[in-house]
Coordinates of C-alpha atoms in Angstrom, one line a residue:
M68 CA -20.9 24.8 13.2
W69 CA -21.0 22.5 10.3
P70 CA -24.3 20.7 10.0
G71 CA -24.0 17.1 9.1
T72 CA -20.3 16.8 9.7
W73 CA -20.8 14.1 12.3
R74 CA -22.7 11.9 9.9
K75 CA -19.9 12.4 7.3
V76 CA -17.3 11.3 9.9
L77 CA -19.4 8.3 10.8
A78 CA -19.5 7.3 7.2
G79 CA -15.7 7.2 7.1
L80 CA -15.5 4.9 10.2
S81 CA -16.2 1.6 8.5
P82 CA -13.4 -0.9 9.0
V83 CA -10.8 -1.1 6.3
S84 CA -10.3 -4.6 5.0
G85 CA -7.0 -5.9 3.7
A86 CA -3.5 -4.5 4.1
A87 CA -2.9 -1.0 5.4
G88 CA -3.1 1.8 2.9
R89 CA -5.2 -0.1 0.3
V90 CA -7.8 1.8 -1.6
V91 CA -11.2 0.9 -2.8
K92 CA -11.1 -1.7 -5.5
R93 CA -11.5 -0.4 -9.0
L94 CA -11.1 3.2 -7.7
Y95 CA -10.2 4.8 -11.0
C96 CA -12.1 2.9 -13.7
P97 CA -13.9 -0.4 -14.1
A98 CA -11.5 -3.2 -15.0
G99 CA -13.7 -4.3 -17.9
K100 CA -13.1 -1.0 -19.7
R101 CA -9.3 -1.1 -19.3
D102 CA -6.8 -2.1 -22.0
T103 CA -5.0 -5.4 -21.6
I104 CA -1.3 -4.6 -21.2
F105 CA 1.8 -6.7 -21.8
A106 CA 5.5 -6.4 -21.3
L107 CA 8.8 -8.2 -20.8
S108 CA 9.1 -8.5 -17.0
S109 CA 12.5 -10.2 -16.7
G110 CA 14.7 -7.4 -18.0
H111 CA 16.2 -6.9 -21.4
G112 CA 19.2 -8.7 -22.9
K113 CA 20.0 -12.4 -23.6
C114 CA 19.2 -14.8 -20.8
G115 CA 18.2 -18.4 -20.2
V116 CA 14.5 -17.7 -19.5
A117 CA 12.5 -14.5 -20.3
V118 CA 9.1 -13.8 -18.6
I119 CA 6.5 -12.0 -20.5
R120 CA 3.4 -10.8 -18.6
T121 CA -0.1 -9.7 -19.5
S122 CA -2.8 -8.1 -17.4
G123 CA -6.3 -7.2 -18.2
P124 CA -9.6 -8.6 -19.5
A125 CA -8.2 -9.9 -22.7
S126 CA -5.4 -11.9 -21.0
G127 CA -7.3 -15.2 -21.3
A128 CA -8.1 -14.7 -25.0
A129 CA -4.5 -13.8 -25.7
L130 CA -3.3 -17.0 -24.0
R131 CA -5.7 -19.0 -26.1
S132 CA -4.5 -17.4 -29.3
L133 CA -0.9 -17.9 -28.6
T134 CA -1.2 -21.5 -27.5
G135 CA -3.8 -22.5 -30.0
Q136 CA -5.9 -24.2 -27.3
Q137 CA -9.4 -23.2 -26.2
E138 CA -9.0 -24.5 -22.7
L139 CA -7.0 -22.4 -20.3
P140 CA -4.4 -24.1 -18.1
R141 CA -5.4 -24.8 -14.5
P142 CA -5.1 -21.5 -12.4
R143 CA -1.7 -20.9 -10.9
A144 CA -0.3 -24.1 -12.3
V145 CA 2.6 -24.3 -14.8
A146 CA 1.8 -25.9 -18.2
L147 CA 4.1 -26.7 -21.1
R148 CA 2.8 -25.3 -24.4
R149 CA 3.9 -24.5 -27.9
I150 CA 3.6 -20.7 -28.5
H151 CA 2.5 -19.7 -32.0
D152 CA 2.1 -16.4 -33.9
P153 CA -1.7 -16.2 -34.3
G154 CA -1.3 -14.4 -37.7
S155 CA 1.0 -16.9 -39.4
A156 CA 0.5 -20.0 -37.2
E157 CA 4.3 -20.2 -37.0
T158 CA 5.7 -21.7 -33.9
L159 CA 7.7 -19.1 -32.0
D160 CA 8.9 -21.2 -29.1
R161 CA 8.0 -23.9 -26.7
G162 CA 7.7 -22.7 -23.1
L163 CA 5.8 -22.6 -19.9
V164 CA 2.5 -20.7 -19.4
I165 CA 0.7 -19.8 -16.2
W166 CA -2.8 -18.5 -15.9
F167 CA -3.8 -16.2 -13.0
P168 CA -7.5 -15.4 -13.0
G169 CA -8.5 -12.2 -11.2
P170 CA -8.7 -11.1 -8.5
H171 CA -6.2 -13.7 -7.3
S172 CA -3.2 -12.2 -9.2
F173 CA -0.6 -9.5 -8.7
T174 CA -2.6 -6.8 -10.3
G175 CA -6.1 -8.1 -9.2
E176 CA -7.0 -8.6 -12.9
D177 CA -6.8 -11.6 -15.2
C178 CA -3.1 -12.2 -15.8
A179 CA -1.0 -14.6 -17.8
E180 CA 2.7 -15.3 -17.9
L181 CA 4.8 -16.8 -20.7
H182 CA 8.2 -18.2 -19.7
V183 CA 10.1 -18.5 -23.0
H184 CA 13.7 -18.9 -24.0
G185 CA 15.5 -15.6 -23.5
G186 CA 17.0 -15.1 -27.0
L187 CA 16.3 -11.7 -28.5
A188 CA 14.5 -13.2 -31.6
V189 CA 12.2 -15.3 -29.4
V190 CA 11.3 -12.4 -27.1
S191 CA 10.8 -10.0 -30.0
G192 CA 8.6 -12.5 -31.8
V193 CA 6.3 -13.1 -28.8
L194 CA 6.0 -9.4 -28.1
Q195 CA 5.1 -8.7 -31.7
A196 CA 2.5 -11.4 -31.7
L197 CA 0.9 -10.0 -28.6
G198 CA 0.9 -6.5 -30.1
H199 CA -1.1 -7.7 -33.1
L200 CA -3.9 -9.1 -30.9
P201 CA -7.0 -6.8 -30.5
G202 CA -7.3 -5.0 -27.2
L203 CA -3.6 -5.4 -26.2
R204 CA -1.0 -2.7 -25.9
P205 CA 2.5 -2.4 -24.4
A206 CA 2.5 -1.5 -20.8
D207 CA 3.8 1.9 -19.5
P208 CA 6.6 1.9 -17.0
G209 CA 5.3 0.7 -13.6
E210 CA 1.8 0.1 -14.9
F211 CA 1.5 -3.4 -13.6
T212 CA 2.3 -2.2 -10.1
K213 CA 0.0 0.8 -10.5
R214 CA -2.9 -1.4 -11.4
A215 CA -2.1 -3.5 -8.3
F216 CA -2.4 -0.3 -6.2
Q217 CA -5.6 0.8 -7.9
N218 CA -7.2 -2.6 -7.4
G219 CA -6.3 -2.7 -3.7
K220 CA -3.7 -5.4 -3.9
L221 CA -0.9 -3.1 -2.6
G222 CA -0.8 0.0 -0.5
L223 CA 1.3 3.0 -1.6
T224 CA 4.0 2.4 1.0
E225 CA 4.0 -1.3 -0.1
V226 CA 4.5 -0.1 -3.7
E227 CA 7.4 2.0 -2.7
G228 CA 8.9 -0.9 -0.8
L229 CA 8.5 -3.1 -3.9
G230 CA 10.4 -0.5 -5.9
D231 CA 13.1 -0.3 -3.3
L232 CA 13.4 -4.1 -3.3
I233 CA 13.8 -4.1 -7.1
H234 CA 16.6 -1.5 -6.9
A235 CA 18.2 -2.9 -3.7
E236 CA 22.0 -3.5 -4.1
T237 CA 23.0 -4.4 -0.5
E238 CA 21.7 -6.8 2.1
A239 CA 20.6 -4.0 4.5
Q240 CA 18.7 -2.3 1.6
R241 CA 17.0 -5.6 0.8
R242 CA 15.9 -6.2 4.4
Q243 CA 14.5 -2.7 4.8
A244 CA 12.7 -2.8 1.4
L245 CA 11.2 -6.3 2.1
R246 CA 10.0 -5.2 5.5
Q247 CA 8.2 -2.2 4.0
M248 CA 6.8 -4.2 1.1
E249 CA 5.2 -6.6 3.6
G250 CA 3.3 -3.7 5.0
E251 CA 4.8 -2.8 8.4
L252 CA 5.3 0.8 7.6
G253 CA 1.8 1.2 6.0
Q254 CA 0.3 -0.5 9.0
L255 CA 1.9 1.9 11.4
Y256 CA 0.6 4.9 9.4
Q257 CA -2.8 3.3 9.0
R258 CA -3.0 2.9 12.8
W259 CA -2.2 6.5 13.3
S260 CA -4.8 7.5 10.7
E261 CA -7.5 5.4 12.5
E262 CA -6.6 7.0 15.8
L263 CA -7.0 10.4 14.2
T264 CA -10.3 9.4 12.6
K265 CA -11.6 8.3 16.1
A266 CA -10.4 11.6 17.6
L267 CA -12.0 13.6 14.8
A268 CA -15.3 11.7 15.2
H269 CA -15.4 12.6 18.9
V270 CA -14.7 16.3 18.3
E271 CA -17.4 16.5 15.6
A272 CA -19.8 14.7 17.9
F273 CA -19.2 17.2 20.6
I274 CA -19.7 20.1 18.1
D275 CA -23.0 18.6 16.8
F276 CA -24.5 17.1 20.0
S277 CA -23.0 18.7 23.1
E278 CA -26.2 20.7 23.7
D279 CA -28.3 17.6 23.6
D280 CA -26.6 16.1 26.6
N281 CA -26.3 12.8 24.7
L282 CA -22.5 12.5 25.0
E283 CA -20.4 11.0 27.8
E284 CA -18.5 13.4 30.0
G285 CA -14.8 13.8 29.3
V286 CA -15.0 13.2 25.6
L287 CA -12.7 16.1 24.7
A288 CA -10.3 15.2 27.5
R289 CA -9.9 11.7 26.0
V290 CA -9.3 13.3 22.6
D291 CA -6.6 15.6 24.0
V292 CA -4.8 12.6 25.6
A293 CA -5.0 10.6 22.4
V294 CA -3.8 13.5 20.2
Q295 CA -0.9 14.2 22.7
A296 CA 0.2 10.6 22.6
L297 CA 0.0 10.5 18.8
E298 CA 2.0 13.7 18.5
E299 CA 4.8 12.3 20.7
E300 CA 4.8 9.1 18.6
V301 CA 5.0 10.9 15.3
R302 CA 7.8 13.2 16.7
G303 CA 9.8 10.2 17.8
H304 CA 9.3 8.6 14.4
L305 CA 10.7 11.7 12.7
Q306 CA 13.7 11.9 15.0
D307 CA 15.3 8.7 13.7
G308 CA 18.5 10.2 12.4
R309 CA 17.3 9.6 8.8
R310 CA 18.4 6.0 9.1
G311 CA 15.9 4.7 6.6
E312 CA 16.6 7.4 4.0
R313 CA 20.4 7.0 4.4
L314 CA 20.0 3.2 3.9
R315 CA 17.8 3.7 0.9
G316 CA 19.9 6.3 -0.9
G317 CA 23.4 5.4 0.4
V318 CA 25.6 6.9 3.2
H319 CA 27.6 9.8 1.8
V320 CA 31.3 9.3 2.8
V321 CA 33.6 12.1 1.8
I322 CA 37.4 11.7 1.5
A323 CA 39.0 15.0 2.5
G324 CA 42.4 16.4 3.5
P325 CA 45.3 18.5 2.2
T326 CA 46.8 18.1 -1.3
N327 CA 49.0 15.1 -2.0
A328 CA 47.8 13.2 1.1
G329 CA 46.8 10.2 -1.0
K330 CA 43.0 10.8 -1.1
S331 CA 42.6 9.6 -4.8
S332 CA 44.9 6.6 -4.1
L333 CA 42.6 5.7 -1.2
L334 CA 39.5 6.0 -3.4
N335 CA 41.0 3.8 -6.0
L336 CA 42.0 1.3 -3.4
L337 CA 38.5 1.1 -1.9
C338 CA 36.9 0.9 -5.4
Q339 CA 39.5 -1.6 -6.6
R340 CA 39.7 0.3 -9.9
P341 CA 41.3 3.5 -11.2
A342 CA 38.3 5.8 -10.6
A343 CA 40.5 8.9 -10.0
I344 CA 43.7 10.2 -11.6
V345 CA 46.7 9.8 -9.2
S346 CA 49.7 12.1 -9.7
P347 CA 52.6 13.4 -7.5
I348 CA 51.6 16.9 -8.7
A349 CA 49.7 18.7 -5.9
G350 CA 46.1 19.7 -6.8
T351 CA 45.5 17.1 -9.5
T352 CA 41.9 16.4 -8.3
R353 CA 39.8 19.4 -9.1
D354 CA 36.2 18.1 -9.2
V355 CA 34.3 15.6 -7.0
V356 CA 34.8 12.0 -8.1
E357 CA 32.0 9.6 -6.8
S358 CA 31.8 5.8 -6.7
A359 CA 29.1 3.6 -5.2
L360 CA 30.3 0.8 -2.8
N361 CA 28.9 -1.9 -0.7
I362 CA 30.7 -1.9 2.7
G363 CA 29.5 -4.5 5.2
G364 CA 26.1 -4.8 3.5
Y365 CA 25.5 -1.0 3.7
P366 CA 25.3 1.2 0.6
V367 CA 28.0 3.9 0.4
V368 CA 28.5 6.8 -2.0
L369 CA 32.2 7.5 -1.7
S370 CA 33.5 10.9 -2.9
D371 CA 37.0 12.0 -3.5
T372 CA 37.5 15.8 -3.3
A373 CA 40.1 18.4 -4.1
G374 CA 42.9 19.0 -1.6
L375 CA 42.1 21.7 1.0
R376 CA 44.5 24.6 0.6
E377 CA 44.7 28.2 -0.3
T378 CA 45.4 28.7 -4.0
Q379 CA 45.5 31.3 -6.7
D380 CA 44.4 28.9 -9.4
A381 CA 40.8 29.8 -10.3
I382 CA 39.9 26.2 -11.3
E383 CA 41.5 24.6 -8.2
R384 CA 39.8 27.2 -6.0
E385 CA 36.4 26.1 -7.4
G386 CA 37.4 22.5 -6.7
V387 CA 38.2 23.4 -3.1
S388 CA 34.9 25.2 -2.8
R389 CA 33.1 22.1 -4.0
A390 CA 35.0 20.0 -1.5
R391 CA 34.0 22.2 1.4
E392 CA 30.3 22.2 0.1
R393 CA 30.4 18.3 0.0
L394 CA 31.8 18.2 3.5
Q395 CA 28.8 20.2 4.7
R396 CA 26.5 17.4 3.4
A397 CA 28.7 14.4 4.4
D398 CA 27.4 11.6 6.7
V399 CA 31.0 10.4 7.3
V400 CA 34.2 12.2 6.6
L401 CA 37.5 10.3 5.9
A402 CA 40.2 12.8 6.9
V403 CA 43.3 11.8 5.1
L404 CA 46.9 12.9 6.0
A405 CA 50.3 11.7 4.8
A406 CA 52.1 9.8 7.6
V407 CA 55.5 11.4 7.5
D408 CA 58.2 11.1 10.1
D409 CA 58.0 14.8 11.1
C410 CA 54.3 15.0 12.0
S411 CA 54.5 18.1 14.2
G412 CA 52.3 20.2 11.9
A413 CA 50.3 17.4 10.2
W414 CA 47.5 17.6 12.6
V415 CA 46.5 21.3 12.0
P416 CA 44.4 20.5 8.8
C417 CA 43.0 17.4 10.5
R418 CA 41.8 19.4 13.5
R419 CA 40.2 21.8 11.1
L420 CA 38.4 18.9 9.4
A421 CA 37.3 17.6 12.8
S422 CA 35.7 21.0 13.6
C423 CA 34.2 21.3 10.1
P424 CA 30.4 21.7 10.4
A425 CA 28.9 18.5 9.0
P426 CA 25.4 18.4 10.7
R427 CA 24.4 15.0 9.4
S428 CA 27.7 13.3 10.4
P429 CA 28.5 11.6 13.8
G430 CA 32.1 12.9 13.2
P431 CA 34.9 12.4 10.8
T432 CA 37.0 9.2 10.7
G433 CA 40.7 9.8 10.5
T434 CA 42.9 8.0 8.1
L435 CA 46.7 8.3 7.9
H436 CA 48.7 6.8 5.1
P437 CA 52.0 7.5 3.4
G438 CA 52.4 10.1 0.7
P439 CA 53.0 9.0 -2.9
E440 CA 56.7 8.5 -2.4
Q441 CA 56.3 6.1 0.6
G442 CA 55.4 2.4 0.4
R443 CA 54.4 1.5 3.9
P444 CA 53.1 3.2 7.0
A445 CA 55.5 5.0 9.2
G446 CA 57.0 2.7 11.8
G447 CA 58.5 2.8 15.2
G448 CA 58.4 6.1 17.0
A449 CA 56.7 7.9 14.1
R450 CA 53.8 5.4 14.3
G451 CA 53.5 6.0 18.1
A452 CA 53.7 9.7 17.7
L453 CA 50.9 9.8 15.1
L454 CA 48.6 7.6 17.0
G455 CA 49.4 9.5 20.2
A456 CA 48.5 12.8 18.5
C457 CA 45.0 11.4 17.9
G458 CA 44.3 10.9 21.6
E459 CA 45.7 14.3 22.6
G460 CA 43.2 16.3 20.6
A461 CA 40.3 13.9 21.2
L462 CA 40.2 13.3 17.4
P463 CA 38.0 10.6 15.9
P464 CA 39.2 7.0 15.5
T465 CA 42.3 6.8 13.3
C466 CA 44.1 4.0 11.5
L467 CA 47.4 3.7 9.5
L468 CA 47.3 2.2 6.1
S469 CA 49.4 2.0 2.9
C470 CA 47.7 2.3 -0.5
K471 CA 50.7 0.6 -2.1
T472 CA 50.8 -2.6 0.1
G473 CA 47.2 -2.6 1.3
E474 CA 48.3 -2.8 4.9
G475 CA 45.7 -1.4 7.3
V476 CA 42.8 -1.5 4.8
A477 CA 41.0 -4.1 6.8
S478 CA 41.2 -1.9 9.9
L479 CA 39.8 1.0 8.0
L480 CA 36.9 -1.0 6.6
S481 CA 36.1 -2.3 10.1
L482 CA 36.2 1.2 11.5
L483 CA 34.0 2.5 8.6
G484 CA 31.6 -0.5 9.0
T485 CA 31.1 0.5 12.7
Q486 CA 30.2 4.1 11.6
L487 CA 27.8 2.8 9.0
E488 CA 26.1 0.5 11.5
Q489 CA 25.7 3.4 13.9
L490 CA 24.2 5.6 11.2
C491 CA 21.8 3.1 9.6
G492 CA 21.1 0.7 12.4
D493 CA 19.5 -2.7 12.0
P494 CA 16.6 -2.4 9.4
L495 CA 14.8 -5.4 11.1
A496 CA 15.0 -4.0 14.7
G497 CA 12.4 -1.8 16.3
S498 CA 9.6 0.0 14.5
P499 CA 10.0 0.5 10.7
S500 CA 11.9 3.6 9.6
L501 CA 10.5 6.1 7.1
T502 CA 12.4 5.8 3.8
Q503 CA 11.1 8.6 1.6
A504 CA 11.5 12.3 1.6
R505 CA 7.8 12.7 0.9
H506 CA 7.0 10.6 4.1
R507 CA 9.0 13.1 6.1
L508 CA 7.3 16.0 4.5
H509 CA 3.8 14.8 5.2
L510 CA 4.6 13.6 8.7
T511 CA 6.1 17.0 9.5
S512 CA 3.0 18.7 8.2
C513 CA 0.8 16.2 10.2
L514 CA 2.8 17.1 13.3
G515 CA 2.3 20.8 12.7
S516 CA -1.5 20.2 12.4
L517 CA -1.5 18.3 15.7
G518 CA 0.3 21.1 17.4
R519 CA -2.1 23.7 16.1
Y520 CA -5.0 21.6 17.3
H521 CA -3.9 22.2 20.9
G522 CA -3.8 26.0 20.2
Y523 CA -7.3 26.1 18.6
K524 CA -9.2 23.8 20.9
S525 CA -9.8 26.4 23.6
L526 CA -10.7 29.1 21.0
D527 CA -12.7 27.4 18.3
L528 CA -13.5 23.6 18.2
V529 CA -14.4 23.8 14.5
L530 CA -10.9 25.1 13.6
A531 CA -9.4 22.4 16.0
A532 CA -11.4 19.7 14.1
E533 CA -10.1 21.0 10.8
E534 CA -6.5 20.6 12.0
L535 CA -7.2 17.0 12.9
R536 CA -8.7 16.5 9.5
L537 CA -5.6 18.1 7.8
A538 CA -3.4 15.8 9.9
R539 CA -5.3 12.8 8.8
R540 CA -5.2 13.9 5.2
H541 CA -1.4 14.1 5.3
L542 CA -1.2 10.6 6.6
G543 CA -3.6 9.5 3.9
K544 CA -1.3 11.0 1.3
I545 CA 1.5 8.7 2.5
T546 CA -0.6 5.5 2.3
G547 CA -2.6 6.5 -0.8
R548 CA -6.0 6.6 0.9
V549 CA -6.6 10.3 0.4
S550 CA -6.5 11.9 -3.1
A551 CA -3.1 10.5 -4.0
E552 CA -3.5 10.9 -7.8
E553 CA -1.1 13.9 -7.9
I554 CA 1.8 11.9 -6.4
L555 CA 1.2 8.6 -8.3
D556 CA 3.4 9.7 -11.3
I557 CA 6.3 10.5 -9.0
V558 CA 6.0 7.1 -7.2
F559 CA 5.6 5.0 -10.4
R560 CA 7.9 6.7 -12.8
D561 CA 11.0 5.0 -11.4
F562 CA 9.7 1.6 -12.2
C563 CA 10.9 -0.3 -15.2
V564 CA 8.5 -1.4 -17.9
G565 CA 6.9 -4.8 -17.1
K566 CA 6.9 -4.2 -13.3

């Protein structure tokens, strides 16, 4: 037995105030000993208005120096001021200033914002003036958000949601990122962590005090029920078809088929630009050509691949190998065939594509369109024969289109949009989806610890309690409440300077 473990658990049972996943304020170092940081927060380049932000104990003094006024503006109110270079007293610009005294600011520290004209000379002049003030330095990438996390203003999952919101390019990505930034995912993981804390406390109490007859009967039975319910909930959360991860990183759609079927023409049509070389010579495409698209509000990474055939050309053979490897990782496959009048043998390669092992895909989407020499889809009996062949082999949904006239493109986009909706779902419906590979890693480890708890509980309660502690630690690494320093660089390194 471990003496005193019950008291240690009790010490960790105090309620957590604020949003889920927040850490103790000023966890890393006192705010008064920190540098004051500054950065351009509105992005580089010419613009109408540029926002320059400071955070730290010298923010108030910096604002006084640049405006030449000893009295700070009213907190969180916009004020029009002339902005001067403290060294030369030269007027740099006339703009808006806002004062955010801590802890009621984004970072939890004293903050100031300067809204100036977005010309390069103006922005450069203000940044240089800030850099010459004592106690100020340029911010590192993501340092503003990192300080917000360290000061308990944001949880780690909320920080990740903010990063995803900054990088969101589609409506579905924006909805998912905003939901995570508002704390729903962190609240879910925090609830699980609190349930594990309670279960661990009961097990430790039983270890320390069971011989004193001071505990209620059935304590361990209630723990078993709680752990079993949590285990099922975590398992269900993991079995989400990777919806959140797909939505965050983009659905991988691979265009595949035999040579000269028009795959590169289809890529160019969907991208609305000449992304790939198109030629009547078979085997023109040798490498994988990728393009990012927004289809129906869902992010898509569209890949054109080499034509699938047996070849003696070493370079083309490598291209075919890469195409098959990309098919293995595809979420959706666009199987492309040339719609010729004699289609008796056209379906052999398409059937092979349909049986191609693509474990992450709900199945390929068939696309038929003319070869390079044809201008419109096959008509009359040929069209009926092609579409009839689809039903005979229980092949995936198929549409006819022409890359020259654009006929049938709307049908393809509608078909593809349906597939994307099935894969990604509605980011606002149901419980929040996990969005990061590290979430899945720690949740899988947490689930393993919960499973081992059941194996140990009849053999050694101390080992069983340790598994609950490990499970709780893995959840804490997601929210940032348990020794998360080793993962902070990974989380924050993708932020731009000034955010």
